[in-house]
CSV table of C-alpha atoms in Angstrom, one decimal:
chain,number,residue,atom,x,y,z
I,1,UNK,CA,72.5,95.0,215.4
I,2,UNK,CA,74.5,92.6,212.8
I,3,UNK,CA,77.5,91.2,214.8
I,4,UNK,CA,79.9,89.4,212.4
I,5,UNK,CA,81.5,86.1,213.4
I,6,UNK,CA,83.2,86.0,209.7
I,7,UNK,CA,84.4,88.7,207.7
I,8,UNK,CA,85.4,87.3,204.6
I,9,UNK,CA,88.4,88.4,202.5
I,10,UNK,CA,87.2,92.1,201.7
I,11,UNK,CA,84.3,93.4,203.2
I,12,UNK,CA,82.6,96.8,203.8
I,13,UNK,CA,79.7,99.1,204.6
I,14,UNK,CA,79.1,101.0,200.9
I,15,UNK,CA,76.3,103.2,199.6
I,16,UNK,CA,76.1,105.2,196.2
I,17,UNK,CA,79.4,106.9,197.1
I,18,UNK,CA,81.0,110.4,198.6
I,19,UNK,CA,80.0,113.1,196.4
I,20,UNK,CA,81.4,116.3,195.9
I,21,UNK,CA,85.5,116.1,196.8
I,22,UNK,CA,86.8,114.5,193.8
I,23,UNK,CA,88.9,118.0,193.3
I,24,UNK,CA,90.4,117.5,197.1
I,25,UNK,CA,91.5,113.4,195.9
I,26,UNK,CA,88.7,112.3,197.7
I,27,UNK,CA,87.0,109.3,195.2
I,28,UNK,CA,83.5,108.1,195.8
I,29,UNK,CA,83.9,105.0,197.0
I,30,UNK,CA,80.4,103.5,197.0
I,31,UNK,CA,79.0,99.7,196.1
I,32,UNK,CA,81.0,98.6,193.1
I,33,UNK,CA,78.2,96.5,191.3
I,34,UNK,CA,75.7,99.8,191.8
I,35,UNK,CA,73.2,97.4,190.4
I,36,UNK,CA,73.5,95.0,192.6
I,37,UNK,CA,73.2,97.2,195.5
I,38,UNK,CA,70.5,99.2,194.6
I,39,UNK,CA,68.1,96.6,193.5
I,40,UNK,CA,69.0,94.6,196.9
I,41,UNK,CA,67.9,97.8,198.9
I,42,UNK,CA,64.4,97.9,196.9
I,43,UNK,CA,63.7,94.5,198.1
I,44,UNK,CA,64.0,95.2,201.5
I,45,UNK,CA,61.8,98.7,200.8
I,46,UNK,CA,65.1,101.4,201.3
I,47,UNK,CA,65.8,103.8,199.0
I,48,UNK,CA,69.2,103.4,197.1
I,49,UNK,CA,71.4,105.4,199.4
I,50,UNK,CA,70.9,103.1,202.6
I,51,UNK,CA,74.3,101.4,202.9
I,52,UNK,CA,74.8,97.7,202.5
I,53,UNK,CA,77.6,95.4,203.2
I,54,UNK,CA,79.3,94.6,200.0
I,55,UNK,CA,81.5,91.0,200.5
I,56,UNK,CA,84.6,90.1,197.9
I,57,UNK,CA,85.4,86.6,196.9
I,58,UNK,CA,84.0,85.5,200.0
I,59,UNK,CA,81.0,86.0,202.2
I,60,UNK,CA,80.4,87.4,206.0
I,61,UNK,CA,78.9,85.0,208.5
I,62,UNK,CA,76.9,87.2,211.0
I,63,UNK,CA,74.9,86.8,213.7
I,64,UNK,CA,71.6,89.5,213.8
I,65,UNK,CA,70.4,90.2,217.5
I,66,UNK,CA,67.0,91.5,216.5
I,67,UNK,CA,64.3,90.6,213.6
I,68,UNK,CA,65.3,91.5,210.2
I,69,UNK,CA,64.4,91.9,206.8
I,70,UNK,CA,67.4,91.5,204.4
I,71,UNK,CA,68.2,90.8,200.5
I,72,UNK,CA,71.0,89.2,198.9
I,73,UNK,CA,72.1,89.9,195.6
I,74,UNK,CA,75.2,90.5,192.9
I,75,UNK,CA,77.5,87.4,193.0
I,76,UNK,CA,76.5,84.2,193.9
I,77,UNK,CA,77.8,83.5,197.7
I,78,UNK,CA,75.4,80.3,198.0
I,79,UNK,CA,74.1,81.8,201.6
I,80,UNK,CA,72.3,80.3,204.7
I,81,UNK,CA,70.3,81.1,207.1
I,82,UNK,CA,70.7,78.5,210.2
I,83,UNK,CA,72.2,76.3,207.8
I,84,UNK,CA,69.5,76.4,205.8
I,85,UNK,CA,69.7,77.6,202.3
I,86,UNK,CA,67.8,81.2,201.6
I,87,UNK,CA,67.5,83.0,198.1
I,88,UNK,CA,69.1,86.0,196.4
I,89,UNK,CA,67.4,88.6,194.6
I,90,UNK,CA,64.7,88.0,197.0
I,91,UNK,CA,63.3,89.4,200.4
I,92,UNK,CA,63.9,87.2,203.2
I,93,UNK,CA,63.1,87.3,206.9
I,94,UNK,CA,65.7,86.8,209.4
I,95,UNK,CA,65.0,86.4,213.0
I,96,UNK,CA,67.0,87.6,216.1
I,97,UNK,CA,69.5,85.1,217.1
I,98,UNK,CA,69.5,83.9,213.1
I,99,UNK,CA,73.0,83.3,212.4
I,100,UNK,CA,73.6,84.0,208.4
I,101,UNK,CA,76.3,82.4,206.8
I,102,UNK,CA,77.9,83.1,203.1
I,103,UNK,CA,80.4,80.7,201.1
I,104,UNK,CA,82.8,81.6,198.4
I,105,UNK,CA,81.5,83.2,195.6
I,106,UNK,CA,80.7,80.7,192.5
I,107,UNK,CA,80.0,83.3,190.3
I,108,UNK,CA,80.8,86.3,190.2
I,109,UNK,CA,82.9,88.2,192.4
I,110,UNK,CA,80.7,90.6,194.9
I,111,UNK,CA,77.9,90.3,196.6
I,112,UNK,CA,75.4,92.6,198.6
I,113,UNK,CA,73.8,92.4,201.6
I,114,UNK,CA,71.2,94.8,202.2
I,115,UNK,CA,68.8,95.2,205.3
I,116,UNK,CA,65.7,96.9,205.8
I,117,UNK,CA,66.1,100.4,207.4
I,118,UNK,CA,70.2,100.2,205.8
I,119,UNK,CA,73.6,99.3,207.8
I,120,UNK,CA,73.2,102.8,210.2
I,121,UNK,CA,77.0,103.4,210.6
I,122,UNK,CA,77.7,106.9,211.1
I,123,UNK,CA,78.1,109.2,207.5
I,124,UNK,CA,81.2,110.8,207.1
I,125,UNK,CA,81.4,113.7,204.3
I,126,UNK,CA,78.1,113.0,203.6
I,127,UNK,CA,78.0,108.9,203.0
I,128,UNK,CA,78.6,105.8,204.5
I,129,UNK,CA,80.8,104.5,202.2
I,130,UNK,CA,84.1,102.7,203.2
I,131,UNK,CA,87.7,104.1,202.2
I,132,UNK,CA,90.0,101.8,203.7
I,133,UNK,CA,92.8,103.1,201.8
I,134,UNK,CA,92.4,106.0,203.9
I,135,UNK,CA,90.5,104.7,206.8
I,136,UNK,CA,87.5,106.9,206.6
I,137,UNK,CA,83.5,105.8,206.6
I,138,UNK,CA,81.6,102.5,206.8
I,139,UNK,CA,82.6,100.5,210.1
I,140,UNK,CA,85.7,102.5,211.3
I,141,UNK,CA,87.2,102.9,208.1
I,142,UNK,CA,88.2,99.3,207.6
I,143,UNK,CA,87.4,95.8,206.0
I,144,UNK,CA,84.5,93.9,208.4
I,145,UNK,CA,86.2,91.6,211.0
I,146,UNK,CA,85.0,89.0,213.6
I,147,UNK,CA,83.1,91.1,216.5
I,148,UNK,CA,82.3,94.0,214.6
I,149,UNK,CA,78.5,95.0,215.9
I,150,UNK,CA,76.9,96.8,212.7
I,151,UNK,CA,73.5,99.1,213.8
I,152,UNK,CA,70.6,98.7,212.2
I,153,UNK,CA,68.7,102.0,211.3
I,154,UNK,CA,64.9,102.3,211.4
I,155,UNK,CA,63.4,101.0,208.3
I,156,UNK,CA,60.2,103.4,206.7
I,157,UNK,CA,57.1,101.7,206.2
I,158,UNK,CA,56.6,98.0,206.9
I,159,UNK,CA,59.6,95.9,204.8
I,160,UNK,CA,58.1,92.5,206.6
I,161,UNK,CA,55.3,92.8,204.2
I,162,UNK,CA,58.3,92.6,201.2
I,163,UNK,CA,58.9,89.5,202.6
I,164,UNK,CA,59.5,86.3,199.5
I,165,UNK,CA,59.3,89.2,197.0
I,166,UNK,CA,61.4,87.2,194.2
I,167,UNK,CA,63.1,90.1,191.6
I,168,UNK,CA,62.1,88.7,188.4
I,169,UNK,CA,64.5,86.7,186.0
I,170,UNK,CA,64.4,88.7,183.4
I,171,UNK,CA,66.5,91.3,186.3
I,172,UNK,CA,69.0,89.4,187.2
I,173,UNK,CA,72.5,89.5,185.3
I,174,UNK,CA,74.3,86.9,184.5
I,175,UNK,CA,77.6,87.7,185.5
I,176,UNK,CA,79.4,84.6,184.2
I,177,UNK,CA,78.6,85.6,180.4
I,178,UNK,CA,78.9,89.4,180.7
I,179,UNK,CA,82.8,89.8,179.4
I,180,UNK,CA,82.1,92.7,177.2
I,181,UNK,CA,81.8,96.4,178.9
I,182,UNK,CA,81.6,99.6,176.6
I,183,UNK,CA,84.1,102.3,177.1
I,184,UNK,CA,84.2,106.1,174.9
I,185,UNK,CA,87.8,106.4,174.0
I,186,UNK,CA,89.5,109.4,175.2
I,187,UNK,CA,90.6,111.5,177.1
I,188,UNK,CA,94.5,111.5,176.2
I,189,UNK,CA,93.7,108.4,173.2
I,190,UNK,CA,95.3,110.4,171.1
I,191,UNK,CA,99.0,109.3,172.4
I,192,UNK,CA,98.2,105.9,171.2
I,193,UNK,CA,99.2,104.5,167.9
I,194,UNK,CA,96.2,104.2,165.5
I,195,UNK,CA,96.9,100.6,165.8
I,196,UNK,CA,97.0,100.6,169.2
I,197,UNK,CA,93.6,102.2,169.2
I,198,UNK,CA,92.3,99.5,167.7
I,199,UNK,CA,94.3,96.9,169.4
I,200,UNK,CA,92.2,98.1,172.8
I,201,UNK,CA,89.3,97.0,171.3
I,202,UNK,CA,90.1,94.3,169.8
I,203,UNK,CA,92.1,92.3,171.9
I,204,UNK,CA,91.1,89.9,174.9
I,205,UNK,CA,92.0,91.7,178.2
I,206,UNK,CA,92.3,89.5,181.5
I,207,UNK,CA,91.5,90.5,184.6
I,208,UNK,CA,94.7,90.6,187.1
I,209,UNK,CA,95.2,89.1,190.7
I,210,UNK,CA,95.9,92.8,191.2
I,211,UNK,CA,92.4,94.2,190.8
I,212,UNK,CA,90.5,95.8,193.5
I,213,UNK,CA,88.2,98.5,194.6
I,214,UNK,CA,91.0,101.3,193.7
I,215,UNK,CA,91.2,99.7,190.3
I,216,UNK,CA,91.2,96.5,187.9
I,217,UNK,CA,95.0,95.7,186.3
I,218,UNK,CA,94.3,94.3,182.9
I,219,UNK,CA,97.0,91.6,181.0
I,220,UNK,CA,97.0,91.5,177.3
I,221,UNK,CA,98.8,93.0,174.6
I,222,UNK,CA,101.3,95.7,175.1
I,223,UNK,CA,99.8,99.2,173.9
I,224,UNK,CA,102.2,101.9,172.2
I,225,UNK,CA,102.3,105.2,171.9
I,226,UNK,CA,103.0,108.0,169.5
I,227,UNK,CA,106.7,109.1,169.3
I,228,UNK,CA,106.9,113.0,170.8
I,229,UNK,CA,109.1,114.5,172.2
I,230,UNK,CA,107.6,114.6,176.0
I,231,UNK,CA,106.4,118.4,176.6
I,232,UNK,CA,107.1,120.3,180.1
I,233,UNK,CA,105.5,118.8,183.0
I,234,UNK,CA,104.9,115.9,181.3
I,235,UNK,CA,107.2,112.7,182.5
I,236,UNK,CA,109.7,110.5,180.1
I,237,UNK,CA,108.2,107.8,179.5
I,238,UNK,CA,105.9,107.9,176.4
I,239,UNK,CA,102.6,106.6,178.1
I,240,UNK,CA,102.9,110.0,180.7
I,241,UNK,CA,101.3,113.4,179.9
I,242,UNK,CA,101.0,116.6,182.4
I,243,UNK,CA,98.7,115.9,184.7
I,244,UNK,CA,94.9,115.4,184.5
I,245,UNK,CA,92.0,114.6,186.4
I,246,UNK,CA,91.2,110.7,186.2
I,247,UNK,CA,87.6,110.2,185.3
I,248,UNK,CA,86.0,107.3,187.6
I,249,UNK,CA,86.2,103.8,185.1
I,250,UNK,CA,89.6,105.3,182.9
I,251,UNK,CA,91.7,103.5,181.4
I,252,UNK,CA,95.2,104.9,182.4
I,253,UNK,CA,98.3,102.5,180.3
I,254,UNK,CA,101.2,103.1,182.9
I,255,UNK,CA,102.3,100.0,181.0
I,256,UNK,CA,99.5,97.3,181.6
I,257,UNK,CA,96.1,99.0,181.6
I,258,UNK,CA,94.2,99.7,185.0
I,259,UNK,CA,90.7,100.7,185.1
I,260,UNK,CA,90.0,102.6,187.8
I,261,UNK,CA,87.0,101.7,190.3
I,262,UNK,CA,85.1,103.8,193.0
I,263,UNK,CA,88.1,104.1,195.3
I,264,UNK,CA,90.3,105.3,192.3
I,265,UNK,CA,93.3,107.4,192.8
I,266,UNK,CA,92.2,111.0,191.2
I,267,UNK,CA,94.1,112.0,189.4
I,268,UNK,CA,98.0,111.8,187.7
I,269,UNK,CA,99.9,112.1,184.7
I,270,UNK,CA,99.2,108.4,183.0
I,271,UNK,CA,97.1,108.4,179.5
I,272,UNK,CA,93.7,108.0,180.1
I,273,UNK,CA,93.2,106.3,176.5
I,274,UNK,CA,89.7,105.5,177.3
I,275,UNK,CA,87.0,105.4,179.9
I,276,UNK,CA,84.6,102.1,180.8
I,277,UNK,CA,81.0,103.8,181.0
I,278,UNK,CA,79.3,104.0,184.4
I,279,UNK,CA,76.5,101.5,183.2
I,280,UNK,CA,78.6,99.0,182.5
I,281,UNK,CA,80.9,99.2,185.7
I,282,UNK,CA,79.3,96.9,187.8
I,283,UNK,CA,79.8,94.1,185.1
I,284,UNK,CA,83.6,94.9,185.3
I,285,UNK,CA,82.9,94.7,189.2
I,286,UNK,CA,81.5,91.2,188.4
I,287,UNK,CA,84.2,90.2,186.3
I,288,UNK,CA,86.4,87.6,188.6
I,289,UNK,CA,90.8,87.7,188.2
I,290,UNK,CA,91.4,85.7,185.2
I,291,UNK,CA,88.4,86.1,183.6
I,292,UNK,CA,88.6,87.8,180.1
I,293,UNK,CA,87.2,91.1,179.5
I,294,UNK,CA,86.3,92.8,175.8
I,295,UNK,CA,86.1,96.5,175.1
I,296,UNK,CA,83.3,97.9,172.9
I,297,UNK,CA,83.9,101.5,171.7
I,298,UNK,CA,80.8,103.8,172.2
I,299,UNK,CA,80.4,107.5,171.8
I,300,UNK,CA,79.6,109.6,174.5
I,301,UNK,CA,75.7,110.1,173.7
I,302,UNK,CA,75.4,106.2,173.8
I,303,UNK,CA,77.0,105.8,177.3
I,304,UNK,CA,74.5,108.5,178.5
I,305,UNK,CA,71.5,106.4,176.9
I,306,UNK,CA,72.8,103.3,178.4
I,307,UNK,CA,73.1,105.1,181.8
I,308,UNK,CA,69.6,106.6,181.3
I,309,UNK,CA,67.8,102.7,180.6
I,310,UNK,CA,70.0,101.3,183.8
I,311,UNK,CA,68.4,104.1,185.5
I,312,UNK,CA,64.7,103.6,183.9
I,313,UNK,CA,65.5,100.0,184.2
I,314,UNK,CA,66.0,100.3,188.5
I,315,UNK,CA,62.7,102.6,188.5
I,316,UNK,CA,60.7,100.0,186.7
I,317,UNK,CA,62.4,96.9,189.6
I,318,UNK,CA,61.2,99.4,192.1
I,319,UNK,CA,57.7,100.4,191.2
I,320,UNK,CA,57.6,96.4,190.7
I,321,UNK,CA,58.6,95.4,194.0
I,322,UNK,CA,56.3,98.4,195.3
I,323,UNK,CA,53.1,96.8,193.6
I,324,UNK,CA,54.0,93.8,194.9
I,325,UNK,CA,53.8,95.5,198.3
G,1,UNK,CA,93.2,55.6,205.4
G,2,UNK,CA,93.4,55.0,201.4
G,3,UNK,CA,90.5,57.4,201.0
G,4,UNK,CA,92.1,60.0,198.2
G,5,UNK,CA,90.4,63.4,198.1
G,6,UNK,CA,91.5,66.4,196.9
G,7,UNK,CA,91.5,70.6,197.9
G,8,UNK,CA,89.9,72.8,195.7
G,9,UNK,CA,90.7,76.7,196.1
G,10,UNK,CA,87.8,78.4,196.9
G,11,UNK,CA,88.8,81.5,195.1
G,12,UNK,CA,90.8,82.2,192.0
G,13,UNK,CA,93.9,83.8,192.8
G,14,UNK,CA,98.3,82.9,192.7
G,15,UNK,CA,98.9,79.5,194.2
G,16,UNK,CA,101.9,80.1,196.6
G,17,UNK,CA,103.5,76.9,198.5
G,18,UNK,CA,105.5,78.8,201.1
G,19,UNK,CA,104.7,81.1,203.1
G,20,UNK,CA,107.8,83.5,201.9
G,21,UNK,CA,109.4,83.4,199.1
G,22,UNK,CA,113.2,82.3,201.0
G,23,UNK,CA,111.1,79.8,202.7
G,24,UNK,CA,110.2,76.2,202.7
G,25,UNK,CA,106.7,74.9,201.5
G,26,UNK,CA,104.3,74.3,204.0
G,27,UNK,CA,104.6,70.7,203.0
G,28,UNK,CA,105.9,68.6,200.8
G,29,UNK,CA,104.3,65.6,199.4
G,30,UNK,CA,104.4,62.2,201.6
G,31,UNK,CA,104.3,64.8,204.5
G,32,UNK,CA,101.1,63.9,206.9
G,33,UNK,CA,98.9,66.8,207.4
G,34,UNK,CA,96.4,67.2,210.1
G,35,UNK,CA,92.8,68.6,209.7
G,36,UNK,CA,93.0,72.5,209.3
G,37,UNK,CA,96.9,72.6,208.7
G,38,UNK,CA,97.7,75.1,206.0
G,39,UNK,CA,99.0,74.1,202.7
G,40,UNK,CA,99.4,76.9,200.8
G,41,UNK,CA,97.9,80.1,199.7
G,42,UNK,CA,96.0,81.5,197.3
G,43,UNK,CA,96.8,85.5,196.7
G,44,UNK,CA,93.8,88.0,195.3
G,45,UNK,CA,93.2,91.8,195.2
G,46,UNK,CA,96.5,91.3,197.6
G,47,UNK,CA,95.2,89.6,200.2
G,48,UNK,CA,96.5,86.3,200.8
G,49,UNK,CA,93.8,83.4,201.9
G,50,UNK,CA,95.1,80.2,203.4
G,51,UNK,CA,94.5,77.0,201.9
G,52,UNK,CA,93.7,74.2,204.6
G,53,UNK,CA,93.9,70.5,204.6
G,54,UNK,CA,90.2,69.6,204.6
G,55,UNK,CA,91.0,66.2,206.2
G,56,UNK,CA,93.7,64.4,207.8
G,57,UNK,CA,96.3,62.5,205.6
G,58,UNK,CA,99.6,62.3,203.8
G,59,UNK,CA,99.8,65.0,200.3
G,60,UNK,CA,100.1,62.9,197.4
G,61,UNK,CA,100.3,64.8,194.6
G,62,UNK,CA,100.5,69.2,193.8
G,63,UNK,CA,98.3,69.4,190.8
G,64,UNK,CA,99.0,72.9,190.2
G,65,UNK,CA,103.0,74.4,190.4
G,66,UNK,CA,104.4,77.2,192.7
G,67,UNK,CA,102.6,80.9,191.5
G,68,UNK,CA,100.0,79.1,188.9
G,69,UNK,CA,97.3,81.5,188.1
G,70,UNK,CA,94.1,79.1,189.3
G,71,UNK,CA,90.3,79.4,188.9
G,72,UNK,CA,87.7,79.3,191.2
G,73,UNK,CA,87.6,76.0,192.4
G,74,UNK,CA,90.7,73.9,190.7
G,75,UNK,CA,91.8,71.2,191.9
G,76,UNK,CA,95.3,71.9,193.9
G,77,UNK,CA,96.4,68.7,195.7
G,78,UNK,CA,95.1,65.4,196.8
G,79,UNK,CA,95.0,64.5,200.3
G,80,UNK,CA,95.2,60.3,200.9
């Protein structure tokens, strides 16, 4: 059992996300930085689907009633174990009555806590994955708060063995320099001026105070669109079309661009101009408000090839951390 | 106590003074603050965090103006 003394400013249970009811408006959810999450479950010996606690801005201090074996990685949250400071990216031992403690995050902007055997709240629609928006999954459908008792589930294998297994550097991201993500323009990038077209990936975008697991408000330059006249079902303003399914990472230009995250609302009549790719997600994720944030145009075969060395990439951490074993 | 230190927001985020809009800051400067007294927030991903004296004192100086967009760890007002 994890109890939290300290929940932070926006924390939940996530795993990979809630598959299969995107047509009902149900989103994924899931770890934001999927990165981050997975490789934090290897270390401790789970497989990726074991939930974690992923912790906004600021960190959870939690208290664990039994021995543990836990890994903390994605943003940098400066943690401690008894007051004394532990690594990220790396196994660590915690023992019961351990009280864990994490700061504000220096760089950054999630973090992920993962335990050996996973966070063992109950799966709802097939994941543990917070929705708060809703109030389904993770820990009673809501943000972690003091005196919230998280179970532990039974970890496979022996993950004390993991124990000081250090990822190597060459793994870890550097979230403060990542400011470019790659996006495939589409699906409705055709409303936009040519200009404009080029103005979205050309221009420095900054993220918003308004950016969240539902989706990331950009500020920069205004966007326009093609003059038409606006055809049945379609809405009056020039940046709406009739409505579409939004892919996961889109770029819909109500007036400021939002890119929507894991909780992302489904779907609408806003011009998805383009769509961030799923590899590069996590460093969007990373990217704190303020910071500036470029778009690289990619087609559609190089987002699945970037998807397909993140994947290749995760195997290689694993098998790692297994011969390490 | 001629000690002068200042409070950094842990997050980056809005700076906010008061507590609503119609009213008053939290404090002014000259006002003496205790230990853990709230002097403003800092709004992100709409949630509003509370920024706390970190000592007792009297608020010199506001280094940053009502709804600045701040960084992680800016400097918002010194504490003597």
């Amino acid at each position: 059992m994890i109890t939290i003394q300290e929940g932070g400013i926006a924390s939940t249970v996530q795993d990979r996300g809630r598959f299969g009811h995107y047509h009902i408006g149900m989103p994924p959810s899931g770890a934001m930085d999927k990165y981050a999450h997975t490789v934090a479950n290897y270390l401790v010996g789970n497989n990726a689907d074991a939930a974690t606690i992923e912790m906004t801005y600021q960190g959870i201090t939690a208290t664990f009633d039994e021995d543990a074996v836990i890994a903390i990685t994605g943003a940098d949250m400066s943690p401690t174990l008894n007051g004394e400071s532990i690594g990220t990216w790396e196994t660590v031992a915690v023992d019961a009555g351990d009280e864990l403690e994490l700061a504000f995050a220096t760089e950054g902007a999630r973090a992920y806590l993962a335990v050996a055997g996973g966070v063992d709240v109950p799966e709802v629609m097939g994941s543990r994955s917070t929705y708060t928006l809703v109030g389904i999954g993770g820990h009673e459908g809501r943000g972690l708060e003091e005196g919230d008792e998280l179970p532990i589930g039974e970890a496979d294998g022996t993950p004390s063995e993991l124990v000081d297994t250090q990822l190597d550097d060459e793994y870890v991201p550097s979230y403060a320099d990542e400011d470019t993500v790659r996006i495939v323009i589409g699906l409705t990038s055709y409303r936009l001026t040519d200009e404009s077209k080029e103005r979205l990936c050309e221009a420095e975008w900054k993220v918003s105070a308004e950016a969240d697991r539902t989706g990331y408000r950009l500020e920069g330059p205004e966007l326009e669109f093609k003059e038409r006249e606006q055809p049945f079902g379609a809405g009056t303003d020039p940046s709406n079309v009739v409505d579409l399914g939004y892919p996961i990472g889109s770029i819909q230009v109500p007036q400021k661009p939002i890119v929507l995250m894991q909780d992302a609302v489904t779907g609408g009549g806003y011009s998805t101009v383009g769509t961030v790719i799923s590899a590069d997600r996590g460093l969007l994720a990373q990217r704190q408000t303020h910071k500036s944030v470029y778009f690289e145009a990619v087609d559609v075969d190089e987002a699945i090839a970037a998807r397909e060395a993140r994947d290749d990439r995760l195997e290689t951490i694993r098998a790692e951390i297994e011969s390490t074993n | 106590m001629s000690e002068k230190t200042t409070v950094n927001s842990p997050m980056p985020g809005v700076f906010y003074r008061r507590p609503d809009p119609e009213d008053p800051p939290f404090v002014e400067e000259g006002d003496t603050v205790e230990e853990g007294e709230t002097i403003g927030l800092v709004e992100v991903m709409k949630n509003f965090h509370e920024i706390e004296a970190d000592t007792e004192g009297t608020i010199g100086e506001f280094l940053v103006d009502e709804e600045a967009e701040i960084e992680a760890d800016q400097e918002l007002v010194t504490i003597e």
